Short mmCIF file of C-alpha atoms in Angstrom, two decimals:
data_model
loop_
_atom_site.label_atom_id
_atom_site.label_comp_id
_atom_site.label_asym_id
_atom_site.label_seq_id
_atom_site.Cartn_x
_atom_site.Cartn_y
_atom_site.Cartn_z
CA MET E 292 24.20 -4.97 0.37
CA GLN E 293 26.17 -1.73 0.50
CA ASP E 294 25.96 1.21 2.89
CA GLN E 295 23.80 4.03 1.53
CA LEU E 296 25.22 7.22 2.98
CA ASN E 297 24.21 9.78 0.34
CA PHE E 298 20.87 11.17 -0.77
CA TYR E 299 19.66 11.59 -4.33
CA ILE E 300 18.86 15.27 -4.86
CA ASP E 301 18.67 17.26 -8.09
CA GLY E 302 20.10 14.44 -10.19
CA ALA E 303 23.16 13.76 -8.04
CA TRP E 304 24.20 11.69 -5.02
CA VAL E 305 24.98 14.16 -2.23
CA PRO E 306 26.01 13.77 1.42
CA PRO E 307 23.59 14.74 4.20
CA VAL E 308 23.79 18.21 5.68
CA ARG E 309 24.39 16.65 9.12
CA PRO E 310 25.78 13.09 9.32
CA ALA E 311 23.54 10.61 11.15
CA THR E 312 23.13 6.92 10.38
CA ARG E 313 20.95 3.92 11.10
CA ASP E 314 21.51 0.20 10.57
CA VAL E 315 19.28 -1.75 8.20
CA VAL E 316 18.62 -5.11 9.90
CA ASN E 317 17.73 -8.39 8.22
CA PRO E 318 14.67 -9.59 10.21
CA ALA E 319 15.55 -13.22 9.47
CA THR E 320 18.94 -13.00 11.17
CA GLU E 321 18.71 -9.86 13.35
CA LYS E 322 22.04 -8.78 11.85
CA PRO E 323 22.81 -5.43 10.17
CA ILE E 324 23.10 -5.69 6.41
CA ALA E 325 23.66 -2.03 5.56
CA LYS E 326 23.89 1.45 7.01
CA ILE E 327 21.91 4.43 5.74
CA SER E 328 22.03 8.14 6.45
CA MET E 329 19.13 9.83 8.19
CA GLY E 330 17.93 13.06 6.66
CA SER E 331 17.12 16.37 8.30
CA ALA E 332 14.83 19.30 7.55
CA ALA E 333 17.66 20.94 5.63
CA ASP E 334 18.06 17.90 3.38
CA VAL E 335 14.33 17.86 2.70
CA ASP E 336 14.33 21.52 1.77
CA LYS E 337 17.15 20.94 -0.73
CA ALA E 338 15.20 18.09 -2.31
CA VAL E 339 11.92 20.01 -2.40
CA THR E 340 13.64 23.06 -3.91
CA ALA E 341 15.09 20.87 -6.65
CA ALA E 342 11.70 19.29 -7.30
CA ARG E 343 10.03 22.72 -7.46
CA ARG E 344 12.59 23.95 -9.97
CA ALA E 345 12.23 20.80 -12.11
CA PHE E 346 8.45 21.06 -12.09
CA GLU E 347 8.50 24.16 -14.27
CA SER E 348 9.79 22.17 -17.24
CA TYR E 349 8.72 18.59 -16.48
CA SER E 350 5.07 19.62 -16.07
CA LYS E 351 5.14 20.82 -19.69
CA THR E 352 6.34 17.52 -21.17
CA THR E 353 4.02 15.78 -23.61
CA ARG E 354 2.06 12.60 -23.05
CA GLU E 355 4.36 10.82 -25.50
CA GLU E 356 7.51 11.98 -23.69
CA ARG E 357 6.20 10.72 -20.37
CA ILE E 358 5.12 7.37 -21.82
CA ALA E 359 8.61 6.90 -23.27
CA MET E 360 10.16 7.73 -19.89
CA LEU E 361 7.96 5.24 -18.03
CA GLN E 362 8.82 2.56 -20.59
CA LYS E 363 12.54 3.21 -20.08
CA ILE E 364 12.13 2.83 -16.33
CA VAL E 365 10.37 -0.53 -16.77
CA ALA E 366 13.11 -1.76 -19.11
CA VAL E 367 16.00 -0.85 -16.82
CA TYR E 368 14.15 -2.24 -13.78
CA GLN E 369 13.62 -5.58 -15.49
CA SER E 370 17.33 -5.78 -16.27
CA LYS E 371 18.03 -5.94 -12.51
CA TYR E 372 14.91 -7.84 -11.49
CA GLU E 373 16.62 -10.72 -9.67
CA GLU E 374 18.84 -8.39 -7.67
CA MET E 375 15.83 -6.28 -6.67
CA ALA E 376 13.91 -9.34 -5.47
CA LYS E 377 16.85 -10.48 -3.34
CA THR E 378 17.24 -7.03 -1.80
CA ILE E 379 13.57 -6.84 -0.86
CA SER E 380 13.71 -10.31 0.68
CA SER E 381 16.83 -9.47 2.69
CA GLU E 382 15.61 -6.23 4.19
CA MET E 383 11.95 -7.04 4.94
CA GLY E 384 11.87 -10.83 5.28
CA ALA E 385 9.56 -11.87 2.45
CA PRO E 386 10.27 -15.42 1.20
CA ILE E 387 12.28 -15.24 -1.99
CA TRP E 388 9.46 -16.81 -4.01
CA LEU E 389 7.07 -14.10 -2.82
CA SER E 390 9.63 -11.39 -3.44
CA LYS E 391 10.05 -12.56 -7.04
CA ALA E 392 6.39 -13.36 -7.75
CA ALA E 393 4.77 -10.35 -6.09
CA GLN E 394 6.95 -7.92 -4.13
CA ALA E 395 9.27 -7.10 -7.05
CA ALA E 396 6.80 -8.02 -9.78
CA MET E 397 4.18 -5.46 -8.82
CA PHE E 398 6.50 -2.61 -9.78
CA VAL E 399 6.39 -3.73 -13.42
CA ALA E 400 2.64 -4.33 -13.27
CA HIS E 401 1.89 -0.89 -11.83
CA PHE E 402 4.16 0.97 -14.24
CA ASN E 403 2.69 -0.88 -17.22
CA GLN E 404 -0.78 -0.07 -15.94
CA ALA E 405 0.13 3.62 -15.67
CA ILE E 406 1.45 3.56 -19.24
CA GLU E 407 -1.81 2.08 -20.55
CA VAL E 408 -3.92 4.59 -18.63
CA LEU E 409 -1.76 7.49 -19.81
CA LYS E 410 -2.13 6.51 -23.47
CA THR E 411 -5.84 7.38 -23.53
CA PHE E 412 -6.26 9.69 -20.54
CA GLU E 413 -8.31 12.80 -21.34
CA PHE E 414 -6.42 15.76 -19.90
CA GLU E 415 -8.86 18.17 -21.56
CA GLU E 416 -12.53 17.96 -22.35
CA LYS E 417 -15.23 20.36 -23.53
CA ARG E 418 -18.47 20.56 -21.55
CA GLY E 419 -20.86 23.06 -23.03
CA LYS E 420 -19.11 26.43 -23.02
CA THR E 421 -16.47 25.30 -20.50
CA GLN E 422 -13.07 23.79 -21.19
CA ILE E 423 -12.11 21.34 -18.39
CA ILE E 424 -8.34 20.99 -18.02
CA ARG E 425 -6.44 18.57 -15.77
CA GLU E 426 -2.98 19.78 -14.82
CA PRO E 427 -0.21 18.18 -12.70
CA VAL E 428 -0.70 19.05 -9.04
CA GLY E 429 2.96 20.00 -8.49
CA VAL E 430 5.65 18.75 -6.10
CA CYS E 431 4.58 15.51 -4.40
CA GLY E 432 5.89 14.11 -1.14
CA LEU E 433 5.66 10.32 -1.23
CA ILE E 434 5.92 8.55 2.13
CA THR E 435 6.02 4.77 1.75
CA PRO E 436 5.79 1.74 4.11
CA TRP E 437 8.09 -1.19 4.81
CA ASN E 438 5.76 -4.14 4.19
CA TRP E 439 5.54 -3.80 0.36
CA PRO E 440 8.36 -1.32 -0.24
CA ILE E 441 8.74 -1.35 -4.03
CA ASN E 442 5.08 -2.10 -4.70
CA GLN E 443 3.99 0.98 -2.78
CA ILE E 444 6.61 3.19 -4.39
CA ALA E 445 5.34 2.09 -7.81
CA CYS E 446 1.74 2.88 -6.79
CA LYS E 447 2.82 6.48 -6.23
CA VAL E 448 5.79 7.17 -8.50
CA ALA E 449 4.19 5.79 -11.69
CA PRO E 450 1.06 8.00 -11.65
CA ALA E 451 2.98 11.02 -10.35
CA LEU E 452 5.44 10.86 -13.25
CA ALA E 453 2.62 10.08 -15.69
CA ALA E 454 0.76 13.18 -14.52
CA GLY E 455 3.81 15.46 -14.94
CA CYS E 456 4.56 15.91 -11.24
CA THR E 457 7.94 15.98 -9.51
CA ILE E 458 8.73 13.90 -6.47
CA VAL E 459 10.44 13.65 -3.09
CA ILE E 460 10.44 10.09 -1.70
CA LYS E 461 10.80 9.16 1.96
CA PRO E 462 11.02 5.36 2.21
CA ALA E 463 10.44 3.48 5.43
CA SER E 464 13.55 3.36 7.59
CA PHE E 465 13.26 -0.45 7.93
CA THR E 466 13.43 -0.97 4.15
CA PRO E 467 15.36 1.74 2.28
CA ALA E 468 17.78 -0.46 0.34
CA ALA E 469 15.42 -1.49 -2.46
CA THR E 470 14.41 2.15 -2.90
CA TYR E 471 18.06 3.14 -3.28
CA GLU E 472 18.55 0.46 -5.92
CA LEU E 473 15.44 1.64 -7.74
CA VAL E 474 16.57 5.27 -7.78
CA ARG E 475 19.97 4.23 -9.14
CA LEU E 476 18.23 2.41 -11.95
CA ILE E 477 15.93 5.33 -12.73
CA ASN E 478 18.98 7.62 -12.78
CA GLN E 479 20.16 5.65 -15.84
CA THR E 480 17.05 6.50 -17.88
CA GLY E 481 17.71 10.19 -18.49
CA LEU E 482 14.91 11.40 -16.24
CA PRO E 483 15.50 15.17 -15.95
CA ARG E 484 17.39 16.26 -12.82
CA GLY E 485 15.21 17.21 -9.89
CA VAL E 486 12.16 15.27 -11.06
CA LEU E 487 12.82 12.48 -8.55
CA ASN E 488 14.57 12.98 -5.22
CA LEU E 489 15.25 10.62 -2.31
CA VAL E 490 15.68 11.54 1.36
CA PRO E 491 15.28 8.74 3.95
CA GLY E 492 14.88 9.37 7.65
CA PRO E 493 12.46 9.21 10.56
CA GLY E 494 8.89 10.24 9.95
CA SER E 495 9.03 12.65 12.87
CA VAL E 496 11.77 14.62 11.09
CA VAL E 497 11.84 13.94 7.34
CA GLY E 498 8.16 13.08 7.00
CA SER E 499 7.04 16.07 9.04
CA GLU E 500 9.23 18.45 7.06
CA ILE E 501 7.92 17.14 3.74
CA ILE E 502 4.37 17.71 4.95
CA ALA E 503 5.10 21.17 6.38
CA ASN E 504 7.23 22.48 3.50
CA LYS E 505 5.26 25.14 1.66
CA LYS E 506 6.79 24.17 -1.69
CA VAL E 507 5.16 20.71 -1.51
CA ASP E 508 1.72 20.59 -3.12
CA LYS E 509 0.56 17.04 -2.38
CA ILE E 510 1.24 14.27 0.12
CA SER E 511 0.70 10.60 -0.67
CA PHE E 512 1.12 8.36 2.39
CA THR E 513 0.73 4.64 2.96
CA GLY E 514 0.89 3.34 6.51
CA GLU E 515 -1.06 2.80 9.68
CA THR E 516 -4.20 4.76 10.41
CA GLY E 517 -2.99 6.67 13.47
CA THR E 518 -0.07 8.13 11.54
CA GLY E 519 -2.35 8.87 8.60
CA LYS E 520 -4.66 10.89 10.82
CA ARG E 521 -1.76 13.01 12.06
CA ILE E 522 -0.50 13.54 8.52
CA GLY E 523 -3.96 14.55 7.35
CA ALA E 524 -4.29 17.04 10.18
CA GLN E 525 -0.83 18.53 9.56
CA ALA E 526 -1.38 18.76 5.80
CA GLY E 527 -4.77 20.32 6.39
CA MET E 528 -3.13 23.26 8.15
CA GLU E 529 -1.38 24.05 4.84
CA VAL E 530 -4.40 23.01 2.70
CA LYS E 531 -2.26 20.47 0.86
CA ARG E 532 -3.77 17.76 -1.30
CA VAL E 533 -3.57 14.44 0.55
CA SER E 534 -3.98 10.78 -0.40
CA LEU E 535 -3.97 8.29 2.48
CA GLU E 536 -3.83 4.51 2.07
CA LEU E 537 -4.21 3.23 5.61
CA GLY E 538 -5.08 0.14 7.63
CA GLY E 539 -7.55 -2.66 7.18
CA LYS E 540 -9.39 -5.45 8.97
CA ALA E 541 -10.67 -7.40 6.00
CA PRO E 542 -13.75 -9.61 6.36
CA TYR E 543 -13.76 -12.85 4.37
CA VAL E 544 -17.39 -14.03 4.16
CA ILE E 545 -17.88 -17.76 3.47
CA PHE E 546 -21.47 -18.93 2.91
CA ASP E 547 -22.70 -22.50 3.40
CA ASP E 548 -22.75 -23.21 -0.35
CA ALA E 549 -19.14 -22.09 -0.89
CA ASP E 550 -16.44 -24.29 -2.37
CA VAL E 551 -14.77 -25.09 0.96
CA GLU E 552 -11.50 -26.26 -0.55
CA ALA E 553 -11.07 -23.22 -2.81
CA ALA E 554 -12.17 -20.78 -0.10
CA SER E 555 -9.85 -22.36 2.47
CA ARG E 556 -6.82 -22.15 0.20
CA ALA E 557 -7.61 -18.57 -0.76
CA ALA E 558 -8.06 -17.63 2.90
CA ILE E 559 -4.68 -19.12 3.83
CA PHE E 560 -3.02 -17.23 0.98
CA GLY E 561 -4.67 -13.96 1.98
CA MET E 562 -3.87 -14.39 5.66
CA PHE E 563 -0.30 -15.58 5.78
CA ARG E 564 1.55 -14.88 2.51
CA ASN E 565 3.36 -11.81 3.88
CA ALA E 566 3.30 -13.04 7.51
CA GLY E 567 0.05 -11.11 7.90
CA GLN E 568 1.90 -7.84 7.35
CA ALA E 569 -0.48 -6.40 4.79
CA CYS E 570 -3.31 -3.89 5.06
CA GLY E 571 -5.36 -6.17 2.81
CA ALA E 572 -4.72 -9.38 4.75
CA THR E 573 -7.93 -11.40 5.25
CA THR E 574 -7.64 -11.53 9.02
CA ARG E 575 -11.36 -11.89 9.81
CA LEU E 576 -13.01 -15.11 8.62
CA LEU E 577 -16.79 -14.82 8.85
CA VAL E 578 -18.10 -18.35 8.32
CA HIS E 579 -21.68 -19.58 8.04
CA GLU E 580 -22.48 -21.77 11.02
CA GLY E 581 -23.61 -24.59 8.72
CA ILE E 582 -20.08 -25.21 7.39
CA HIS E 583 -18.09 -23.76 10.27
CA ARG E 584 -16.63 -27.04 11.50
CA ARG E 585 -15.77 -28.37 8.06
CA PHE E 586 -14.23 -25.08 6.92
CA LEU E 587 -12.27 -24.56 10.14
CA ASP E 588 -10.87 -28.10 10.10
CA ARG E 589 -9.58 -27.61 6.56
CA VAL E 590 -8.08 -24.20 7.33
CA ILE E 591 -6.31 -25.60 10.38
CA GLU E 592 -5.00 -28.52 8.34
CA LEU E 593 -3.64 -26.22 5.63
CA THR E 594 -2.16 -23.78 8.16
CA ARG E 595 -0.17 -26.53 9.82
CA THR E 596 1.52 -27.31 6.49
CA ILE E 597 2.95 -23.78 6.22
CA GLU E 598 6.72 -23.86 6.46
CA VAL E 599 8.05 -20.89 8.41
CA GLY E 600 11.72 -20.23 7.87
CA HIS E 601 14.53 -18.22 6.39
CA PRO E 602 13.37 -16.18 3.36
CA SER E 603 16.19 -17.46 1.16
CA LYS E 604 15.05 -21.10 1.39
CA PRO E 605 12.94 -22.07 -1.65
CA THR E 606 10.66 -24.22 0.55
CA THR E 607 9.81 -21.38 2.95
CA ASP E 608 6.16 -20.33 2.80
CA MET E 609 6.26 -17.59 5.44
CA GLY E 610 9.17 -15.52 6.71
CA PRO E 611 9.75 -13.44 9.85
CA LEU E 612 8.05 -10.33 11.10
CA ILE E 613 9.84 -7.05 10.38
CA SER E 614 11.21 -6.29 13.87
CA ARG E 615 11.43 -7.34 17.49
CA ASN E 616 8.87 -4.70 18.39
CA GLN E 617 6.40 -6.05 15.85
CA GLU E 618 6.95 -9.54 17.20
CA LYS E 619 6.16 -8.22 20.69
CA VAL E 620 2.98 -6.53 19.47
CA VAL E 621 1.77 -9.73 17.80
CA GLN E 622 2.49 -11.82 20.90
CA GLU E 623 0.53 -9.34 23.01
CA TYR E 624 -2.49 -9.78 20.74
CA ILE E 625 -2.17 -13.55 20.99
CA GLN E 626 -2.06 -13.37 24.78
CA TYR E 627 -5.09 -11.08 24.71
CA GLY E 628 -7.02 -13.67 22.71
CA VAL E 629 -6.10 -16.39 25.19
CA ASP E 630 -7.08 -14.17 28.14
CA GLN E 631 -10.45 -13.43 26.54
CA GLY E 632 -11.19 -17.14 26.30
CA PHE E 633 -11.23 -17.35 22.51
CA ARG E 634 -10.29 -20.82 21.27
CA LEU E 635 -6.67 -20.98 20.07
CA VAL E 636 -6.94 -23.76 17.47
CA THR E 637 -3.44 -23.60 16.01
CA GLY E 638 -0.21 -21.64 16.41
CA GLY E 639 0.26 -18.94 18.98
CA HIS E 640 3.94 -19.27 19.77
CA LYS E 641 7.24 -17.68 18.93
CA LEU E 642 9.21 -20.23 16.99
CA THR E 643 12.45 -21.39 18.62
CA GLY E 644 15.04 -24.00 17.80
CA GLU E 645 17.89 -24.43 15.39
CA ASP E 646 16.10 -22.91 12.40
CA TRP E 647 14.74 -19.92 14.35
CA ASP E 648 17.40 -19.06 16.91
CA ASN E 649 17.70 -15.68 15.24
CA GLY E 650 14.93 -13.71 13.59
CA TYR E 651 11.42 -12.62 14.48
CA TYR E 652 9.40 -15.74 13.75
CA VAL E 653 5.83 -16.33 14.98
CA GLU E 654 3.65 -19.33 14.14
CA PRO E 655 0.61 -18.83 11.89
CA THR E 656 -2.15 -18.45 14.46
CA ILE E 657 -5.93 -18.96 14.34
CA PHE E 658 -8.49 -18.12 17.02
CA ASP E 659 -12.03 -19.51 16.78
CA GLY E 660 -15.18 -18.16 18.42
CA VAL E 661 -13.89 -14.58 18.36
CA ASP E 662 -16.25 -11.81 19.43
CA ASN E 663 -16.31 -9.42 16.47
CA ALA E 664 -16.47 -6.47 18.88
CA SER E 665 -13.24 -7.52 20.63
CA ARG E 666 -9.76 -6.20 19.85
CA LEU E 667 -9.03 -9.32 17.78
CA GLY E 668 -12.08 -8.53 15.68
CA GLN E 669 -11.54 -4.79 15.42
CA GLU E 670 -7.84 -3.87 15.42
CA GLU E 671 -5.23 -4.28 12.71
CA ILE E 672 -2.63 -6.65 14.17
CA PHE E 673 -0.21 -6.71 11.22
CA GLY E 674 0.90 -10.22 11.93
CA PRO E 675 -0.15 -13.84 11.26
CA VAL E 676 -3.16 -13.88 13.57
CA VAL E 677 -6.64 -14.71 12.28
CA ALA E 678 -10.05 -14.36 13.95
CA VAL E 679 -12.88 -16.77 13.05
CA THR E 680 -16.48 -15.74 13.76
CA THR E 681 -19.70 -17.48 12.72
CA PHE E 682 -22.89 -15.98 11.28
CA ARG E 683 -26.44 -17.30 10.81
CA ASP E 684 -27.70 -15.56 7.69
CA GLU E 685 -26.90 -13.00 5.01
CA ALA E 686 -28.05 -10.03 7.07
CA GLU E 687 -25.78 -10.94 9.98
CA ALA E 688 -22.86 -11.56 7.64
CA ILE E 689 -23.18 -8.05 6.20
CA GLU E 690 -23.60 -6.54 9.67
CA LEU E 691 -20.45 -8.25 10.97
CA ALA E 692 -18.45 -7.38 7.85
CA ASN E 693 -19.26 -3.68 8.23
CA ALA E 694 -18.96 -3.51 12.03
CA VAL E 695 -15.37 -2.18 12.02
CA ASP E 696 -13.78 1.23 11.52
CA PHE E 697 -11.92 0.01 8.42
CA GLY E 698 -13.09 -0.58 4.87
CA LEU E 699 -10.16 -1.45 2.62
CA VAL E 700 -10.88 -4.91 1.18
CA ALA E 701 -13.24 -7.84 1.66
CA GLY E 702 -14.01 -11.23 0.11
CA VAL E 703 -17.23 -13.15 -0.55
CA TRP E 704 -17.57 -16.87 -1.31
CA SER E 705 -20.92 -18.31 -2.40
CA ALA E 706 -22.03 -20.55 -5.26
CA ASP E 707 -25.04 -18.25 -5.60
CA TYR E 708 -23.58 -15.46 -7.73
CA PRO E 709 -26.52 -13.02 -7.31
CA ARG E 710 -26.20 -13.39 -3.54
CA ALA E 711 -22.41 -12.93 -3.69
CA MET E 712 -22.85 -9.77 -5.76
CA ARG E 713 -25.63 -8.52 -3.47
CA VAL E 714 -23.43 -8.94 -0.40
CA ALA E 715 -20.40 -7.42 -2.16
CA ARG E 716 -22.43 -4.31 -2.97
CA ARG E 717 -23.44 -3.87 0.67
CA ILE E 718 -19.98 -4.32 2.20
CA ARG E 719 -18.38 -0.94 2.81
CA ALA E 720 -14.95 -1.52 1.32
CA GLY E 721 -12.88 -0.16 -1.54
CA THR E 722 -12.26 -3.63 -3.02
CA VAL E 723 -14.45 -6.73 -2.72
CA TRP E 724 -13.28 -10.00 -4.27
CA ILE E 725 -15.79 -12.66 -5.29
CA TRP E 726 -14.26 -16.16 -5.55
CA ASP E 727 -10.81 -14.63 -5.58
CA ASN E 728 -8.13 -12.99 -3.49
CA TYR E 729 -5.63 -10.26 -4.34
CA ALA E 730 -6.49 -10.10 -8.04
CA GLN E 731 -5.58 -6.67 -9.43
CA PRO E 732 -6.60 -6.16 -13.07
CA VAL E 733 -5.02 -3.45 -15.19
CA GLU E 734 -8.09 -1.27 -14.83
CA GLY E 735 -8.21 -1.82 -11.07
CA ILE E 736 -7.83 0.73 -8.28
CA TRP E 737 -6.76 0.57 -4.62
CA GLY E 738 -8.01 2.46 -1.59
CA GLY E 739 -10.61 2.26 1.11
CA TYR E 740 -13.68 3.51 2.91
CA LYS E 741 -13.85 4.88 6.45
CA GLN E 742 -10.55 4.85 8.35
CA SER E 743 -8.81 2.87 5.62
CA GLY E 744 -7.99 6.14 3.92
CA MET E 745 -8.95 8.71 1.34
CA GLY E 746 -8.22 8.92 -2.36
CA ARG E 747 -7.35 6.05 -4.70
CA GLU E 748 -4.20 4.57 -6.19
CA LEU E 749 -3.73 2.80 -9.53
CA GLY E 750 -5.70 3.04 -12.75
CA TYR E 751 -7.58 6.10 -13.97
CA HIS E 752 -8.40 7.29 -10.47
CA GLY E 753 -4.80 6.92 -9.32
CA LEU E 754 -3.58 9.20 -12.10
CA ASN E 755 -6.42 11.62 -11.48
CA ASP E 756 -5.34 12.00 -7.84
CA PHE E 757 -2.11 13.66 -9.05
CA LEU E 758 -3.95 16.26 -11.10
CA GLU E 759 -5.68 19.56 -10.40
CA ILE E 760 -8.84 20.47 -12.30
CA LYS E 761 -9.26 23.86 -13.93
CA GLN E 762 -12.18 25.23 -15.91
CA ILE E 763 -11.84 27.91 -18.57
CA PHE E 764 -15.09 29.56 -19.56
CA THR E 765 -14.92 30.34 -23.26
CA ASP E 766 -18.24 32.05 -24.13
CA GLY E 767 -17.34 35.72 -23.68
CA THR E 768 -20.99 36.87 -23.46
CA GLY E 769 -21.44 37.02 -19.70
CA LEU E 770 -23.68 39.53 -17.94
CA ALA E 771 -20.72 41.62 -16.75
CA MET E 772 -19.92 42.46 -20.38
CA LYS E 773 -23.31 44.05 -21.03
CA PRO E 774 -24.28 47.63 -20.13
CA PRO E 775 -25.62 49.17 -18.08
CA TYR E 776 -22.76 48.16 -15.79
CA GLY E 777 -24.36 49.73 -12.75
CA GLN E 778 -27.02 47.06 -12.73
CA VAL E 779 -24.31 44.42 -12.48
CA ILE E 780 -22.71 46.12 -9.49
CA LYS E 781 -26.09 46.46 -7.76
CA GLY E 782 -26.84 42.79 -8.47
#
């Protein structure tokens, strides 16, 4: 992996206004693998100015021109697919199988979805005597997280380009390398200069300047809820359009007639596949008391088969956490659970020994008998720690599922489909899976209720979030046109 010391602004790689660098560290080895430059307010302003200038022409491109451009991006991305997967794995610690099957793959899926939506999207419609027109919102500041770096960029870049917007990207400082590779690939497609710009750097500097810059029309942020609240407040001072995809504390409701084997395997996949570092991780298992023991025994058994190790090993199921600080946070939550007297049924330790001497490795951990009102039941841990709580009946299951500040995703398992659908309708979450986990159909959307965010990504609604709506009244026979005009003035 090479050092990345320039920024991509106005179609060219340019040095920062003021040199400042940061190491990119492989969380599996704790060793630097690259060095990147950190941007400043001056760098952001250069990028935003370029995006504003490019918007004047790019916003006028046709649907067909934008479809062709998105298709070119997909083609060039796929030509470097293996390299992209390896880069993602190296900088954020995802096992290589996961990086290939999901982390890198979702870019293609999201871009293809945006292409299909764009083909039939109605940018204009007639309603009575009014013409409704949807126009690109303008210059968009895209602030992306480290846990699904390319996936989250695709969720934002694809609809923004499809809508006719121009872009300034600030990737997470932990994981900028894959974004650099992506921008290099996109640069080969002939995308007009200034349409896409890249300035990495700390959120307190680069992120804040993107939000405050008056030439930026919309902010799209994915990250933790506290940061999202501050971004929303700052953007509100400038009355900017804002989309926020924030945290989660997903309930996974398993009724007594559920397929225990299928539900257990799906729960394990949802809990641990990215070391728990996902806003949609199923970290709350709400289990009917009638099958609690049987379900828990199977989940424990499956969890103990998870191989935690270096991401490059093909047998590794779960890799490291992103940083030493995140490892510390997760261990503090585990200690809290022990101190509260919740039953630690498996895991709970930092892994040590020959295979884990370096890296931020924590065992997959399950607590049973967790009070849903406790921190383990309420707070997003962002690590491989799961809380199990029992319920007596459908009403209590719904009450427990909704008794958190988040509402991003949820899951329901019951052989009684009408009951599963009834419960899914009553859970306050943006996505509810029945008999499934992490499925994302082409027509799907992503986003949450309550403190899990505002706005939606993907699909029709994701494209619509990058558009402004204008009405043009076309009748020409309004009251103001009719004499006597004095009556109009007097009302």
